JSON list of C-alpha atoms in Angstrom, two decimals:
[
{"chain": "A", "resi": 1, "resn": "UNK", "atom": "CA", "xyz": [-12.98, -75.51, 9.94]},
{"chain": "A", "resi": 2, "resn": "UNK", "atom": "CA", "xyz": [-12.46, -72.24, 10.91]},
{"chain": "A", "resi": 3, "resn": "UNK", "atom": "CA", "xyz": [-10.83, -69.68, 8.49]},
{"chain": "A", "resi": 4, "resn": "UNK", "atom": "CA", "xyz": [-8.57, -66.85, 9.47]},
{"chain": "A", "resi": 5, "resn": "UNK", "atom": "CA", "xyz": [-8.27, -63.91, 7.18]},
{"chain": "A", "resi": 6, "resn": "UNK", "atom": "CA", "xyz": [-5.12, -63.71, 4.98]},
{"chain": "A", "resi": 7, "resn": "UNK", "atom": "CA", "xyz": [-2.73, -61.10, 6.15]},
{"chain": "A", "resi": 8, "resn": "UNK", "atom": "CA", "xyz": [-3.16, -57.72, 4.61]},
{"chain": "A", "resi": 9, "resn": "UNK", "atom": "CA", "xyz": [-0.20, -57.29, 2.09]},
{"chain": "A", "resi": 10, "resn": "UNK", "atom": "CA", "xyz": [2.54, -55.34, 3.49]},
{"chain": "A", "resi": 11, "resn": "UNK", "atom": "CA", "xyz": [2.06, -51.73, 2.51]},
{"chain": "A", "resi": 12, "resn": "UNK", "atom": "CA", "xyz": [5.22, -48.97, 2.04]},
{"chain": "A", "resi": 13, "resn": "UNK", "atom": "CA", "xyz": [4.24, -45.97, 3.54]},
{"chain": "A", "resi": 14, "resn": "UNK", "atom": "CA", "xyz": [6.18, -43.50, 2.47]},
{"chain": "A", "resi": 15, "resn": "UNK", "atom": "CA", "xyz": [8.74, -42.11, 4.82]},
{"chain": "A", "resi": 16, "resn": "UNK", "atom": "CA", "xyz": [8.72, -37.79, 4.93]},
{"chain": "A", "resi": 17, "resn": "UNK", "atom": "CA", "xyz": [12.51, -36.97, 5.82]},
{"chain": "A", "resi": 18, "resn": "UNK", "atom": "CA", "xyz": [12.35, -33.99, 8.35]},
{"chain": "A", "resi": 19, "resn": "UNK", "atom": "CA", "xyz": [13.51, -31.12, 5.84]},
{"chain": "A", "resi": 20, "resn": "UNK", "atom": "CA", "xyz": [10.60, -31.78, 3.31]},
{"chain": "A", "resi": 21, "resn": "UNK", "atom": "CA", "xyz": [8.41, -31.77, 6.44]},
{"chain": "A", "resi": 22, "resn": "UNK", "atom": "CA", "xyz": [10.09, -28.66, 7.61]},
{"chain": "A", "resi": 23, "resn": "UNK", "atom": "CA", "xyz": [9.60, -27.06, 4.39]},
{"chain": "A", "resi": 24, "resn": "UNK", "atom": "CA", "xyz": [6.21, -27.79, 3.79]},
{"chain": "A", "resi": 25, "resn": "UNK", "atom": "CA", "xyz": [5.20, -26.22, 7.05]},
{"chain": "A", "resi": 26, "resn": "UNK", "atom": "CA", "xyz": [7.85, -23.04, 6.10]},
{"chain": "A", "resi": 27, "resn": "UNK", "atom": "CA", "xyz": [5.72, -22.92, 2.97]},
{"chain": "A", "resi": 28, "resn": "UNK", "atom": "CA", "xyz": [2.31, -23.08, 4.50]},
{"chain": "A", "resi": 29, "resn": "UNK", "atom": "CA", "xyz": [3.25, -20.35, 7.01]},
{"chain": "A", "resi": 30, "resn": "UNK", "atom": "CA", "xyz": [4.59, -18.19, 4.23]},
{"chain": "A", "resi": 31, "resn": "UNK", "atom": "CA", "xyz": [1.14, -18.48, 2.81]},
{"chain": "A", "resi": 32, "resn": "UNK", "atom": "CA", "xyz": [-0.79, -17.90, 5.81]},
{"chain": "A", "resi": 33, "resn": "UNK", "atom": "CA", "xyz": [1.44, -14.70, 6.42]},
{"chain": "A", "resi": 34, "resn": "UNK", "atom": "CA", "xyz": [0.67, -13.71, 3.02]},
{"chain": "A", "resi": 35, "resn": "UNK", "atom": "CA", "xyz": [-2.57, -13.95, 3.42]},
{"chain": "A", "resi": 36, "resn": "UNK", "atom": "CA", "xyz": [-3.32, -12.19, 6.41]},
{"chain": "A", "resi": 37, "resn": "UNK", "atom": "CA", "xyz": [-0.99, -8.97, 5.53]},
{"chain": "A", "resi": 38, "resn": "UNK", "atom": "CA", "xyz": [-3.30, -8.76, 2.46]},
{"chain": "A", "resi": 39, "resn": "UNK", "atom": "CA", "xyz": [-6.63, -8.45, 4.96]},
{"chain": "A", "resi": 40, "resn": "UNK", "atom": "CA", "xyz": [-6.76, -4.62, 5.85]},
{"chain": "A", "resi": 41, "resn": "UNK", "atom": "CA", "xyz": [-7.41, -4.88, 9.22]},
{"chain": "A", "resi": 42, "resn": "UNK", "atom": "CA", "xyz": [-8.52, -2.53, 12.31]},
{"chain": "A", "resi": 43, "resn": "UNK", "atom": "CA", "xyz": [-5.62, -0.77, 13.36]},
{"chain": "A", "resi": 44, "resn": "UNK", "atom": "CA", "xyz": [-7.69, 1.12, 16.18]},
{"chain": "A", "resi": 45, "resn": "UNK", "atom": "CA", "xyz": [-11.32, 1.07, 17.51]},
{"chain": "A", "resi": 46, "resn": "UNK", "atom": "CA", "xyz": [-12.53, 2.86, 21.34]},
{"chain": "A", "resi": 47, "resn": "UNK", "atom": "CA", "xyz": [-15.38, 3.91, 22.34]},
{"chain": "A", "resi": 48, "resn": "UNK", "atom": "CA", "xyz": [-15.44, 6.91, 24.87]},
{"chain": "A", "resi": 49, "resn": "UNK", "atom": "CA", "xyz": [-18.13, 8.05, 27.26]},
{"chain": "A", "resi": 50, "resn": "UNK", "atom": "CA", "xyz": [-20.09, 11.54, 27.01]},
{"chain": "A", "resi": 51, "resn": "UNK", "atom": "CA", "xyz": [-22.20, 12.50, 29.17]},
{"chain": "A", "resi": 52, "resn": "UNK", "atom": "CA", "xyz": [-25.65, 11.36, 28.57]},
{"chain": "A", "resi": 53, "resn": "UNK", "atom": "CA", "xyz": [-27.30, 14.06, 30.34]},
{"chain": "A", "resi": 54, "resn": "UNK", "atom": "CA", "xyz": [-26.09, 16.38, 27.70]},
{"chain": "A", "resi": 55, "resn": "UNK", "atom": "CA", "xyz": [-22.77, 16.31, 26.11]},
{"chain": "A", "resi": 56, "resn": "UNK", "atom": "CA", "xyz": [-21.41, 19.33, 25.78]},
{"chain": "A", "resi": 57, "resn": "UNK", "atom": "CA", "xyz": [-20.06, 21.12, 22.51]},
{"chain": "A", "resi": 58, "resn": "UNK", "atom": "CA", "xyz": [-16.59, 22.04, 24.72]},
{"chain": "A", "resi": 59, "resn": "UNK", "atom": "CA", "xyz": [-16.30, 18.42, 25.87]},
{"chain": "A", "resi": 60, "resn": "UNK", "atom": "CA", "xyz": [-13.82, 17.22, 23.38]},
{"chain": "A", "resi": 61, "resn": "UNK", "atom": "CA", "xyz": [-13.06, 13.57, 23.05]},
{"chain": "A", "resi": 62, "resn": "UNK", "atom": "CA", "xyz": [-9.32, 12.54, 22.61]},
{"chain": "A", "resi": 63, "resn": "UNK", "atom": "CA", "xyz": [-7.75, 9.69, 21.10]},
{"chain": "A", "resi": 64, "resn": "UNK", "atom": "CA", "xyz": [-4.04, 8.57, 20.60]},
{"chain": "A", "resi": 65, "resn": "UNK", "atom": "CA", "xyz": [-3.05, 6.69, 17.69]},
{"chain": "A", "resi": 66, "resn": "UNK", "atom": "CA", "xyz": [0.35, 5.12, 17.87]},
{"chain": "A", "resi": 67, "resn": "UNK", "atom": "CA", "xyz": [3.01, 5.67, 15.38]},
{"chain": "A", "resi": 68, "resn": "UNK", "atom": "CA", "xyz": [3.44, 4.00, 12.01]},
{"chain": "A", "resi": 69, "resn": "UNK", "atom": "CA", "xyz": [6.89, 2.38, 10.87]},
{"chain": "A", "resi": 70, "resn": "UNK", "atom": "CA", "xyz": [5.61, 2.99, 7.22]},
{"chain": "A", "resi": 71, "resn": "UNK", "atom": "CA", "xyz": [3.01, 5.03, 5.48]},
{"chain": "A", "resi": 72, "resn": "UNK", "atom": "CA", "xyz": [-0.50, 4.26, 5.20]},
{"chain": "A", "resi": 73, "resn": "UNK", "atom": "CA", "xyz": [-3.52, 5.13, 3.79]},
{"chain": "A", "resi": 74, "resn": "UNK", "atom": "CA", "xyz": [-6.13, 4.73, 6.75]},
{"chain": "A", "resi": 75, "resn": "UNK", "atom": "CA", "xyz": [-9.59, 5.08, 6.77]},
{"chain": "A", "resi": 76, "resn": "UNK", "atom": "CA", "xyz": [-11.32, 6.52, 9.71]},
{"chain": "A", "resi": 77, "resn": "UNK", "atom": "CA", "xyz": [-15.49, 6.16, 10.64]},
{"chain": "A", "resi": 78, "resn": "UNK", "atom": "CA", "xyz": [-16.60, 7.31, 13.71]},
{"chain": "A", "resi": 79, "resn": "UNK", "atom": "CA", "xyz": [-20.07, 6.10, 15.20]},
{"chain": "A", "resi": 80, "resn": "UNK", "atom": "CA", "xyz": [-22.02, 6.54, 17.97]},
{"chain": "A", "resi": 81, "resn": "UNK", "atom": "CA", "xyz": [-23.73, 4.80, 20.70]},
{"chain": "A", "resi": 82, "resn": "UNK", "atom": "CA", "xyz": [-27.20, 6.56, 22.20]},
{"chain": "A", "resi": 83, "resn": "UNK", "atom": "CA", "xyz": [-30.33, 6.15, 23.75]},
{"chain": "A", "resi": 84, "resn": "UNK", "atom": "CA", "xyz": [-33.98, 6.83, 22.93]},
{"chain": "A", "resi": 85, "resn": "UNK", "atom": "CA", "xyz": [-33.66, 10.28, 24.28]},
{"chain": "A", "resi": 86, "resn": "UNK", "atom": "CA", "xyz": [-31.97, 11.31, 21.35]},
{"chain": "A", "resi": 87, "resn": "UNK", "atom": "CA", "xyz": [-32.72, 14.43, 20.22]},
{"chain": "A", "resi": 88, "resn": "UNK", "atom": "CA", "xyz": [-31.72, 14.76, 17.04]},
{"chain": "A", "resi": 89, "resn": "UNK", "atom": "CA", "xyz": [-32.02, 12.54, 13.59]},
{"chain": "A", "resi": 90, "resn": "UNK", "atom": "CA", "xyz": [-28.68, 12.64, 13.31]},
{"chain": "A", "resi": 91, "resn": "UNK", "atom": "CA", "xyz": [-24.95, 14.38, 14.46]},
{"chain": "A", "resi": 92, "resn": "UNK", "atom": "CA", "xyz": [-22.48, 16.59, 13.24]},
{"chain": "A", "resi": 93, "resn": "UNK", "atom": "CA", "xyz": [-19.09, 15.45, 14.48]},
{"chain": "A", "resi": 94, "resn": "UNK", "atom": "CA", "xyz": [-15.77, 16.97, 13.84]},
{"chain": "A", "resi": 95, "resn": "UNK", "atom": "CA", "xyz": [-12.81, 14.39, 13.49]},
{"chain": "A", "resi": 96, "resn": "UNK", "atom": "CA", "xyz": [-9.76, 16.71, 14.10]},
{"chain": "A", "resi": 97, "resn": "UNK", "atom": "CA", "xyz": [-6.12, 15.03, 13.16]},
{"chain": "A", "resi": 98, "resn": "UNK", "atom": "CA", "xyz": [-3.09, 16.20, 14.87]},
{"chain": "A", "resi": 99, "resn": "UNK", "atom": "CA", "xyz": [0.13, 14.71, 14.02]},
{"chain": "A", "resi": 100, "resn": "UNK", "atom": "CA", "xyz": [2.62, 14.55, 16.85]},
{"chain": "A", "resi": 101, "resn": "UNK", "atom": "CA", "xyz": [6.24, 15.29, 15.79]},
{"chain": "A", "resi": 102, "resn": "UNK", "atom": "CA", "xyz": [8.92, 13.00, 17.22]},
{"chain": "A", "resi": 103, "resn": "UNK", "atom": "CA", "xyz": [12.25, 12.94, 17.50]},
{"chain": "A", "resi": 104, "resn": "UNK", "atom": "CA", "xyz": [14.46, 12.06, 14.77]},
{"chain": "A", "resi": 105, "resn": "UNK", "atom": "CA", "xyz": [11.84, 12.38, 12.44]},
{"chain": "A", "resi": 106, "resn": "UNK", "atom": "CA", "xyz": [12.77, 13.19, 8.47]},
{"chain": "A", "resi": 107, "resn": "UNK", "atom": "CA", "xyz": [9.68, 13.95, 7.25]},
{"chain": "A", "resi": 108, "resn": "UNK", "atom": "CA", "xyz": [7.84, 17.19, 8.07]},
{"chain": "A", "resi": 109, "resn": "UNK", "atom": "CA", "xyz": [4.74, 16.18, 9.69]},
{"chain": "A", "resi": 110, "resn": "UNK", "atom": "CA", "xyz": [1.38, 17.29, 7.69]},
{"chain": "A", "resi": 111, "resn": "UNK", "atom": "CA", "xyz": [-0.93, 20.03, 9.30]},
{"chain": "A", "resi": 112, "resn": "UNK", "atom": "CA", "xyz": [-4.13, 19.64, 10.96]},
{"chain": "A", "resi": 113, "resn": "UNK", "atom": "CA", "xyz": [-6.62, 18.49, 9.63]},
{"chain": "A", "resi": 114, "resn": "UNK", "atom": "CA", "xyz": [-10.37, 18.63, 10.32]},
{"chain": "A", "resi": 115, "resn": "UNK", "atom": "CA", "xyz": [-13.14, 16.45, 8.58]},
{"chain": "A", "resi": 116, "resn": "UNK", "atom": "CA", "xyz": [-16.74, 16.53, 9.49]},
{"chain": "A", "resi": 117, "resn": "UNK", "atom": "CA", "xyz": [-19.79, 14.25, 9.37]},
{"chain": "A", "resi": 118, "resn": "UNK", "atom": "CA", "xyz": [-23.21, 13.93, 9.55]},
{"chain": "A", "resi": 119, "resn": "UNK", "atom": "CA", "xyz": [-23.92, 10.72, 11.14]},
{"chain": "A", "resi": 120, "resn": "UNK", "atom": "CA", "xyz": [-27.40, 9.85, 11.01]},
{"chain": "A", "resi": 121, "resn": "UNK", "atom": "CA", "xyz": [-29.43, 8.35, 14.06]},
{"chain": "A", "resi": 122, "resn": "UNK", "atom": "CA", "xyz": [-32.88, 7.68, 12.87]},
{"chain": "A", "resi": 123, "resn": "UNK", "atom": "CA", "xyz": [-33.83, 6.41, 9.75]},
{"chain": "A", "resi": 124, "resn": "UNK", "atom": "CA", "xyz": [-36.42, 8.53, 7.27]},
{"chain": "A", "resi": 125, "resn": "UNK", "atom": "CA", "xyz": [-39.30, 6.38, 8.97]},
{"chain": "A", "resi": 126, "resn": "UNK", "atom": "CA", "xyz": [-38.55, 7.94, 12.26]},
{"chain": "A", "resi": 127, "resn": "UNK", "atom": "CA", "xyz": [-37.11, 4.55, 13.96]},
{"chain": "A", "resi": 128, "resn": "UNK", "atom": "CA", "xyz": [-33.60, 4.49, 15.41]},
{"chain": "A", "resi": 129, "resn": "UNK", "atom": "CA", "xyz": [-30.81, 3.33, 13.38]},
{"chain": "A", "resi": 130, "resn": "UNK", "atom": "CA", "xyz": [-28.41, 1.12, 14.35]},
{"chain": "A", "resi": 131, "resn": "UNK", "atom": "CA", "xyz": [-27.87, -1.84, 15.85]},
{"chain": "A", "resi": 132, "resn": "UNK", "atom": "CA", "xyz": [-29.65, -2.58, 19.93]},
{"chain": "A", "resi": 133, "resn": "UNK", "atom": "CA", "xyz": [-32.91, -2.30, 21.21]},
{"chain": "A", "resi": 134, "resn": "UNK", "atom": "CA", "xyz": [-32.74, -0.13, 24.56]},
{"chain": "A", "resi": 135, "resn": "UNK", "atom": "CA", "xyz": [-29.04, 1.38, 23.52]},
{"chain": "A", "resi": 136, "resn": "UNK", "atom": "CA", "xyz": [-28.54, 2.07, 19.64]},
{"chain": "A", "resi": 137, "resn": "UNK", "atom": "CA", "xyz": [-24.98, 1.96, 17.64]},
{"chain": "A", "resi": 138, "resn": "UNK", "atom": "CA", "xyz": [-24.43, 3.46, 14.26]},
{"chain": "A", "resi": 139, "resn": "UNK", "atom": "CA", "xyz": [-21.59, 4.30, 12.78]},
{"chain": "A", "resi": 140, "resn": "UNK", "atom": "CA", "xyz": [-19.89, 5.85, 9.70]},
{"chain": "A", "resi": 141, "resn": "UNK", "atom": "CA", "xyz": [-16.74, 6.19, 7.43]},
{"chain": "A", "resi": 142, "resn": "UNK", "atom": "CA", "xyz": [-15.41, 10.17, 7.94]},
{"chain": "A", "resi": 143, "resn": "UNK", "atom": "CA", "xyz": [-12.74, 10.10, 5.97]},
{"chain": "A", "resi": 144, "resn": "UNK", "atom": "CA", "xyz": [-9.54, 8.56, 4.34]},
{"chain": "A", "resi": 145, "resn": "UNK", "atom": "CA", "xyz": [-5.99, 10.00, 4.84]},
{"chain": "A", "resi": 146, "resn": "UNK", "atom": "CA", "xyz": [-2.34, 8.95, 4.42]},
{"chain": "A", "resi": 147, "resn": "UNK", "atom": "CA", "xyz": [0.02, 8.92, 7.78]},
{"chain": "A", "resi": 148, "resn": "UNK", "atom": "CA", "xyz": [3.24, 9.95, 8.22]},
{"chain": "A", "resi": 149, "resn": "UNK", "atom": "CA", "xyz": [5.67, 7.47, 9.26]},
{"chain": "A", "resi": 150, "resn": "UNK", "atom": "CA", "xyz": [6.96, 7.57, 12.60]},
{"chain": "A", "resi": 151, "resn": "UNK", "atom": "CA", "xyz": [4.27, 9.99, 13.61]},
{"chain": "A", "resi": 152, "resn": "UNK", "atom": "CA", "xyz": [2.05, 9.23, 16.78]},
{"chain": "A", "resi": 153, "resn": "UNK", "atom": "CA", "xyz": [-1.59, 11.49, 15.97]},
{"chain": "A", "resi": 154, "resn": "UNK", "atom": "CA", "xyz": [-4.06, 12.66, 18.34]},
{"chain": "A", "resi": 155, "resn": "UNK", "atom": "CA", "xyz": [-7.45, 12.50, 17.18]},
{"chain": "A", "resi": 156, "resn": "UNK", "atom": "CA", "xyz": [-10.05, 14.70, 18.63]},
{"chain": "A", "resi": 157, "resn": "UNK", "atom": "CA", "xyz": [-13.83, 14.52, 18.11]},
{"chain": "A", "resi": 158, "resn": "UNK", "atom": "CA", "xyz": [-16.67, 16.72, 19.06]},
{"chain": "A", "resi": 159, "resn": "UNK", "atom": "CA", "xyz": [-19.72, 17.65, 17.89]},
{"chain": "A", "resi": 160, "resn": "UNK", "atom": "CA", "xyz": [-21.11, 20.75, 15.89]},
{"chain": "A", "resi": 161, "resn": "UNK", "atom": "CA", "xyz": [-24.73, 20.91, 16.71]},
{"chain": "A", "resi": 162, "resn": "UNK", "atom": "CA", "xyz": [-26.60, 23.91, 16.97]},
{"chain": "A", "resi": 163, "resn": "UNK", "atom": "CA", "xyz": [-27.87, 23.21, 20.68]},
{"chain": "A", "resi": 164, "resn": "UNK", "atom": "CA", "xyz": [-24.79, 23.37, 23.36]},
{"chain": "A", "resi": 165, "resn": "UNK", "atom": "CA", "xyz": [-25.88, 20.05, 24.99]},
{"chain": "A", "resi": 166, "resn": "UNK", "atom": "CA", "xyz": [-26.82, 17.11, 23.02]},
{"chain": "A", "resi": 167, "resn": "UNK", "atom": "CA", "xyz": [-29.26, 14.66, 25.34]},
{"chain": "A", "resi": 168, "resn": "UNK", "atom": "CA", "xyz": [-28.95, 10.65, 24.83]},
{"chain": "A", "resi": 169, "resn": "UNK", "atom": "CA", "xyz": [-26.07, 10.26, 23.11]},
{"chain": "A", "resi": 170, "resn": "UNK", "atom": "CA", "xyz": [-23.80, 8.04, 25.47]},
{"chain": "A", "resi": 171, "resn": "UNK", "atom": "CA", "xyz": [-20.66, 7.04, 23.66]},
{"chain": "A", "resi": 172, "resn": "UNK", "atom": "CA", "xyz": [-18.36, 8.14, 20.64]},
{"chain": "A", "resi": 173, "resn": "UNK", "atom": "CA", "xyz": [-16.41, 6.00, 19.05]},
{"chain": "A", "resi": 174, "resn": "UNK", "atom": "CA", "xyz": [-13.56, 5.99, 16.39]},
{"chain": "A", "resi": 175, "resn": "UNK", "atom": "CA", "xyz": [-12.24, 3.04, 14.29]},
{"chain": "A", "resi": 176, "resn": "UNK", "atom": "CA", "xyz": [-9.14, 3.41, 11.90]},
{"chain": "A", "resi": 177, "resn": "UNK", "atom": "CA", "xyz": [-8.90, 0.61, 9.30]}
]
């Protein structure tokens, strides 16, 4: 006599009318937005090339930052990507700020501004710092400022070091968080 299974007892599933559904997805993206304007992110990061030969003290790098809506407090690092030819334990870079007035603007747009940094390249035990094993990458927090809203800056780096010509160093970068 063969058996068959009972039936499994009729379950209610509960039925989700479309505006709770809605909702609950409204909600969850309110939290996700929430949570992600909280995370201070990069704004900016580039890298640009020197010359590796020997960069130059009158070979000033430029960057443009775009224009904020509001005002921020940013933090900027720069850092540094080089070789073994190296010459130095370390760099002195200027990070020059120049805000570019626009149109319409209501607020007076702050002065330049110049920050420098010592950016070391090779640790106290004489090996390179920094991340890579034929090219090296270390970088660095400069400095912390407020922006002006509506105010594009230029950023301008170059480097202070007693020679003219620095040998091995291949890239500067800047990063604005």
């Amino acid at each position: 006599m063969d058996r068959q299974p009972s039936p499994a007892p009729n379950r209610i599933m509960p039925h989700r009318s479309p505006i709770l559904r809605g909702l609950s997805l409204l909600v969850a993206g309110g939290l996700l937005l929430c949570f992600l304007a909280c995370q201070k992110g990069v704004r900016f990061y580039s890298y640009q090339p020197v010359d590796p030969h020997g960069w130059s003290c009158l070979d000033t790098l430029r960057f443009e930052l775009p224009a904020d809506t509001i005002a921020s407090l940013n933090t900027y690092s720069l850092g540094a990507r080089f070789s073994q030819r190296v010459e130095y334990s370390g760099l002195w870079l200027v990070l020059e700020q120049r805000a570019n007035p626009t149109e319409g603007l209501v607020e007076t747009p702050p002065p330049p501004r110049r920050d420098t940094l010592f950016l070391p390249l090779i640790h106290e035990n004489g090996k390179l710092k920094g991340n890579g094993a034929v090219i090296h990458e270390t970088e660095a927090v400069c400095t912390a400022a407020q922006t002006t809203p509506n105010t594009p800056l230029t950023l301008l780096v170059y480097h202070i070091m007693p020679m003219q010509e620095v040998s091995g160093v291949l890239e500067i970068g800047l990063k604005v968080e």
